[in-house]
Amino acid sequence: MSSRVSKRRWLVGAVLVLVLLVSAPWIWTTTAAIGHVYDVADAPAADVVIVLGTTVGAGGQPESRLAGRLQTAADLVSTGRARVVLVSGDGGGDSGDEPAAMTAYLTGPLGVDPARVVADPNGLDTYDSCLRARDVFGVRRALVVTQAYHLSRAVTLCRSLGLDVDGVKAKCDGCGRALLAEKSVRDYFASGKAAWDAVRQRPPAVTSPPSPAIQDALARS
C-alpha cells in the first residue's frame, strides 16, 4: 500500500513540475506586466500609442477586435493621453494589409488627423512590433493597445526590449465568450515563443533603416 502511495505521490509531483515548466513563460508574461496595465480612463500619458494589428475583415474593414483597438487608440488621442498613433501589423497578411486598413479606419470613421498616424507594415508579430518601434522608429516611451487576453504578453515583450511601455485594454464589442476563451488559450501557449524570442534576442523578420516618421509626426501634432 505504501508503495502505491509513493508512486501516486511521485506521479502527482511529476505532473505539477511539468505544469510549472509549461506555465513558466505565461507566469513571466503575466507577472512582469503587473502595474503596467490600464483601462482607457486611468491610462497614463505618452507621446506615442502603438496599436497591434490583427485580422482584417471583408472589404478591408477591421473586424471587431481590431476595430476595438483602433477605437481605444482614438480615445487616447482625443483625451490627450497620446499624440501620435503607430499602427503596426502585417502589410501582406492573408486577410489583407493590416496597417493600411488600420490607418484608413483611424483617419476615416474615427476622425484622427492623418498627420498623427504612422504605419509599420512589417510588425509581423508582437515581438517584431515592439522591436521595430524601438529600432526603426526610435520609440522609447509608449502606450500599447490590444485586448486584455493579449495585453500582458505585449507589455512584457516591449519592456523586455527596453521600451518604457504601459498597456491599455482595448474595447472588444462583439467578442463572444467562446472567442475570448479561444484567444486566451492561444495566448497562454504563445507565451512560450515570447519567452524564447526574448531570451535569444531574436532579430526582426524584416530589417529596415531608421525612420524619422514618428518624430516628424510629433513635430506636426
mmCIF file of C-alpha atoms in Angstrom, residues 122-210:
data_model
loop_
_atom_site.group_PDB
_atom_site.id
_atom_site.type_symbol
_atom_site.label_atom_id
_atom_site.label_comp_id
_atom_site.label_asym_id
_atom_site.label_seq_id
_atom_site.Cartn_x
_atom_site.Cartn_y
_atom_site.Cartn_z
ATOM 1 C CA ASN A 122 6.472 44.913 -41.060
ATOM 2 C CA GLY A 123 5.248 44.404 -37.496
ATOM 3 C CA LEU A 124 4.681 40.749 -38.307
ATOM 4 C CA ASP A 125 4.138 39.695 -34.699
ATOM 5 C CA THR A 126 4.103 41.262 -31.246
ATOM 6 C CA TYR A 127 7.847 40.905 -30.740
ATOM 7 C CA ASP A 128 8.630 42.488 -34.110
ATOM 8 C CA SER A 129 6.213 45.352 -33.461
ATOM 9 C CA CYS A 130 7.992 46.192 -30.197
ATOM 10 C CA LEU A 131 11.491 45.745 -31.629
ATOM 11 C CA ARG A 132 10.798 47.832 -34.726
ATOM 12 C CA ALA A 133 9.109 50.563 -32.676
ATOM 13 C CA ARG A 134 12.413 50.863 -30.814
ATOM 14 C CA ASP A 135 14.966 50.354 -33.573
ATOM 15 C CA VAL A 136 13.241 51.734 -36.675
ATOM 16 C CA PHE A 137 11.042 54.487 -35.240
ATOM 17 C CA GLY A 138 13.107 55.467 -32.197
ATOM 18 C CA VAL A 139 10.287 54.955 -29.687
ATOM 19 C CA ARG A 140 11.399 54.758 -26.076
ATOM 20 C CA ARG A 141 8.176 55.524 -24.192
ATOM 21 C CA ALA A 142 4.727 54.438 -25.378
ATOM 22 C CA LEU A 143 1.332 53.021 -24.629
ATOM 23 C CA VAL A 144 0.445 49.739 -26.321
ATOM 24 C CA VAL A 145 -3.150 48.818 -27.143
ATOM 25 C CA THR A 146 -4.602 45.345 -27.579
ATOM 26 C CA GLN A 147 -7.272 43.161 -25.957
ATOM 27 C CA ALA A 148 -6.885 42.088 -22.326
ATOM 28 C CA TYR A 149 -6.041 38.459 -23.144
ATOM 29 C CA HIS A 150 -3.024 39.633 -25.205
ATOM 30 C CA LEU A 151 -2.021 42.724 -23.262
ATOM 31 C CA SER A 152 0.293 41.295 -20.602
ATOM 32 C CA ARG A 153 2.347 39.452 -23.207
ATOM 33 C CA ALA A 154 2.610 42.586 -25.348
ATOM 34 C CA VAL A 155 3.634 44.768 -22.408
ATOM 35 C CA THR A 156 6.188 42.259 -21.162
ATOM 36 C CA LEU A 157 7.754 41.767 -24.590
ATOM 37 C CA CYS A 158 8.079 45.515 -25.175
ATOM 38 C CA ARG A 159 9.509 46.105 -21.724
ATOM 39 C CA SER A 160 11.964 43.210 -22.121
ATOM 40 C CA LEU A 161 13.304 45.088 -25.164
ATOM 41 C CA GLY A 162 13.913 48.222 -23.129
ATOM 42 C CA LEU A 163 10.797 50.213 -24.010
ATOM 43 C CA ASP A 164 9.046 52.074 -21.203
ATOM 44 C CA VAL A 165 5.602 50.754 -22.080
ATOM 45 C CA ASP A 166 2.225 50.702 -20.364
ATOM 46 C CA GLY A 167 -0.659 48.676 -21.755
ATOM 47 C CA VAL A 168 -4.209 49.872 -22.350
ATOM 48 C CA LYS A 169 -7.074 47.386 -22.615
ATOM 49 C CA ALA A 170 -8.853 47.636 -25.940
ATOM 50 C CA LYS A 171 -12.575 47.501 -26.441
ATOM 51 C CA CYS A 172 -13.941 44.301 -27.930
ATOM 52 C CA ASP A 173 -17.581 44.876 -28.870
ATOM 53 C CA GLY A 174 -18.961 41.726 -30.431
ATOM 54 C CA CYS A 175 -16.297 39.461 -28.961
ATOM 55 C CA GLY A 176 -18.189 36.494 -27.545
ATOM 56 C CA ARG A 177 -17.114 34.281 -24.666
ATOM 57 C CA ALA A 178 -16.075 31.447 -26.962
ATOM 58 C CA LEU A 179 -13.775 33.722 -28.959
ATOM 59 C CA LEU A 180 -12.232 35.261 -25.849
ATOM 60 C CA ALA A 181 -11.665 31.813 -24.334
ATOM 61 C CA GLU A 182 -10.043 30.595 -27.552
ATOM 62 C CA LYS A 183 -7.745 33.621 -27.725
ATOM 63 C CA SER A 184 -6.801 33.315 -24.051
ATOM 64 C CA VAL A 185 -5.750 29.695 -24.564
ATOM 65 C CA ARG A 186 -3.806 30.645 -27.683
ATOM 66 C CA ASP A 187 -2.034 33.409 -25.782
ATOM 67 C CA TYR A 188 -1.122 31.001 -22.978
ATOM 68 C CA PHE A 189 0.800 28.845 -25.433
ATOM 69 C CA ALA A 190 2.162 31.851 -27.354
ATOM 70 C CA SER A 191 3.922 32.931 -24.162
ATOM 71 C CA GLY A 192 6.458 30.171 -24.734
ATOM 72 C CA LYS A 193 7.523 31.659 -28.062
ATOM 73 C CA ALA A 194 7.561 35.125 -26.492
ATOM 74 C CA ALA A 195 9.939 33.983 -23.765
ATOM 75 C CA TRP A 196 12.190 32.211 -26.277
ATOM 76 C CA ASP A 197 12.307 35.282 -28.553
ATOM 77 C CA ALA A 198 13.208 37.497 -25.595
ATOM 78 C CA VAL A 199 15.897 35.149 -24.269
ATOM 79 C CA ARG A 200 17.659 34.715 -27.599
ATOM 80 C CA GLN A 201 17.054 38.349 -28.635
ATOM 81 C CA ARG A 202 15.673 37.306 -31.991
ATOM 82 C CA PRO A 203 16.361 39.771 -34.805
ATOM 83 C CA PRO A 204 13.327 41.201 -36.637
ATOM 84 C CA ALA A 205 11.882 39.287 -39.571
ATOM 85 C CA VAL A 206 12.335 42.419 -41.701
ATOM 86 C CA THR A 207 15.242 44.814 -41.190
ATOM 87 C CA SER A 208 14.648 48.465 -42.049
ATOM 88 C CA PRO A 209 16.734 51.641 -41.745
ATOM 89 C CA PRO A 210 15.812 54.166 -39.047
#
